[in-house]
């Protein structure tokens, strides 16, 4: 089955399932669906960064600081986060990613999806999927920050990264410390 044929849940503005459609149709018609974003760090705290392959259906050849993807029909966010992280990193036995927050991504041009953001530590050797990842490395967060203005990033990942920085900001009650 091709990626375009994968069945996804269609959701409303409250993240309630209202139907199902193949991924290709979801993208073509701009139907709201669900995605997961997993920030993977190595044991040294560096962030896994990659460039997507030119064959990707959405945001080909752009850089991303998250692994992840769409949530399949009937799949939970948590299950999708683990599945996508293991697939894209090319590992098995990854600990369950920790859910941090969920937000509605909407670019105002017909691309909208509920986005669950997770984090996970991967101290296993990674072997990313060649059909998903054209280049990868673990980069210190300061280098990722420096590259924000220089590299072409996926817009939804960039928004998730900005929200994650806000989520972790020291002034926010209950914020995680880095």
Short mmCIF file of N, CA and C in Angstrom, two decimals, residues 1-10 20-28 57 70-73:
data_model
loop_
_atom_site.label_atom_id
_atom_site.label_comp_id
_atom_site.label_asym_id
_atom_site.label_seq_id
_atom_site.Cartn_x
_atom_site.Cartn_y
_atom_site.Cartn_z
N UNK A 1 0.85 -1.17 0.00
CA UNK A 1 0.00 0.00 0.00
C UNK A 1 0.90 1.24 0.00
N UNK A 2 0.57 2.21 -0.84
CA UNK A 2 1.34 3.45 -0.88
C UNK A 2 0.90 4.36 0.27
N UNK A 3 1.75 5.34 0.58
CA UNK A 3 1.43 6.29 1.66
C UNK A 3 0.13 7.02 1.35
N UNK A 4 -0.13 7.31 0.09
CA UNK A 4 -1.34 8.04 -0.29
C UNK A 4 -2.61 7.23 -0.02
N UNK A 5 -2.48 5.90 0.08
CA UNK A 5 -3.64 5.03 0.31
C UNK A 5 -3.91 4.77 1.79
N UNK A 6 -3.00 5.14 2.67
CA UNK A 6 -3.18 4.93 4.10
C UNK A 6 -4.45 5.66 4.57
N UNK A 7 -5.27 5.00 5.37
CA UNK A 7 -6.53 5.59 5.85
C UNK A 7 -6.27 6.37 7.13
N UNK A 8 -6.77 7.61 7.15
CA UNK A 8 -6.62 8.49 8.30
C UNK A 8 -7.99 8.88 8.85
N UNK A 9 -8.03 9.15 10.15
CA UNK A 9 -9.23 9.73 10.75
C UNK A 9 -9.30 11.20 10.37
N UNK A 10 -10.48 11.66 10.01
CA UNK A 10 -10.75 13.08 9.79
C UNK A 10 -11.35 13.59 11.09
N UNK A 20 -13.38 9.18 7.81
CA UNK A 20 -12.10 8.57 7.43
C UNK A 20 -11.90 8.73 5.93
N UNK A 21 -10.64 8.93 5.53
CA UNK A 21 -10.30 9.07 4.11
C UNK A 21 -8.87 8.63 3.87
N UNK A 22 -8.54 8.27 2.63
CA UNK A 22 -7.15 7.96 2.29
C UNK A 22 -6.28 9.23 2.42
N UNK A 23 -5.04 9.05 2.80
CA UNK A 23 -4.13 10.17 3.01
C UNK A 23 -4.05 11.09 1.79
N UNK A 24 -3.96 10.52 0.60
CA UNK A 24 -3.89 11.34 -0.60
C UNK A 24 -5.08 12.28 -0.74
N UNK A 25 -6.27 11.77 -0.42
CA UNK A 25 -7.48 12.60 -0.47
C UNK A 25 -7.48 13.64 0.65
N UNK A 26 -7.00 13.24 1.83
CA UNK A 26 -6.91 14.16 2.97
C UNK A 26 -6.06 15.37 2.58
N UNK A 27 -4.90 15.11 1.98
CA UNK A 27 -4.00 16.19 1.58
C UNK A 27 -4.61 17.02 0.46
N UNK A 28 -5.17 16.35 -0.55
CA UNK A 28 -5.72 17.06 -1.71
C UNK A 28 -6.89 17.97 -1.32
N UNK A 57 5.32 13.29 0.53
CA UNK A 57 4.07 13.89 0.05
C UNK A 57 3.90 15.32 0.53
N UNK A 70 1.73 11.12 10.42
CA UNK A 70 0.28 11.06 10.61
C UNK A 70 -0.10 9.93 11.55
N UNK A 71 -1.21 10.13 12.22
CA UNK A 71 -1.81 9.11 13.08
C UNK A 71 -2.79 8.34 12.21
N UNK A 72 -2.64 7.03 12.13
CA UNK A 72 -3.52 6.20 11.32
C UNK A 72 -4.92 6.13 11.90
N UNK A 73 -5.87 5.74 11.06
CA UNK A 73 -7.26 5.60 11.49
C UNK A 73 -7.35 4.63 12.67
#
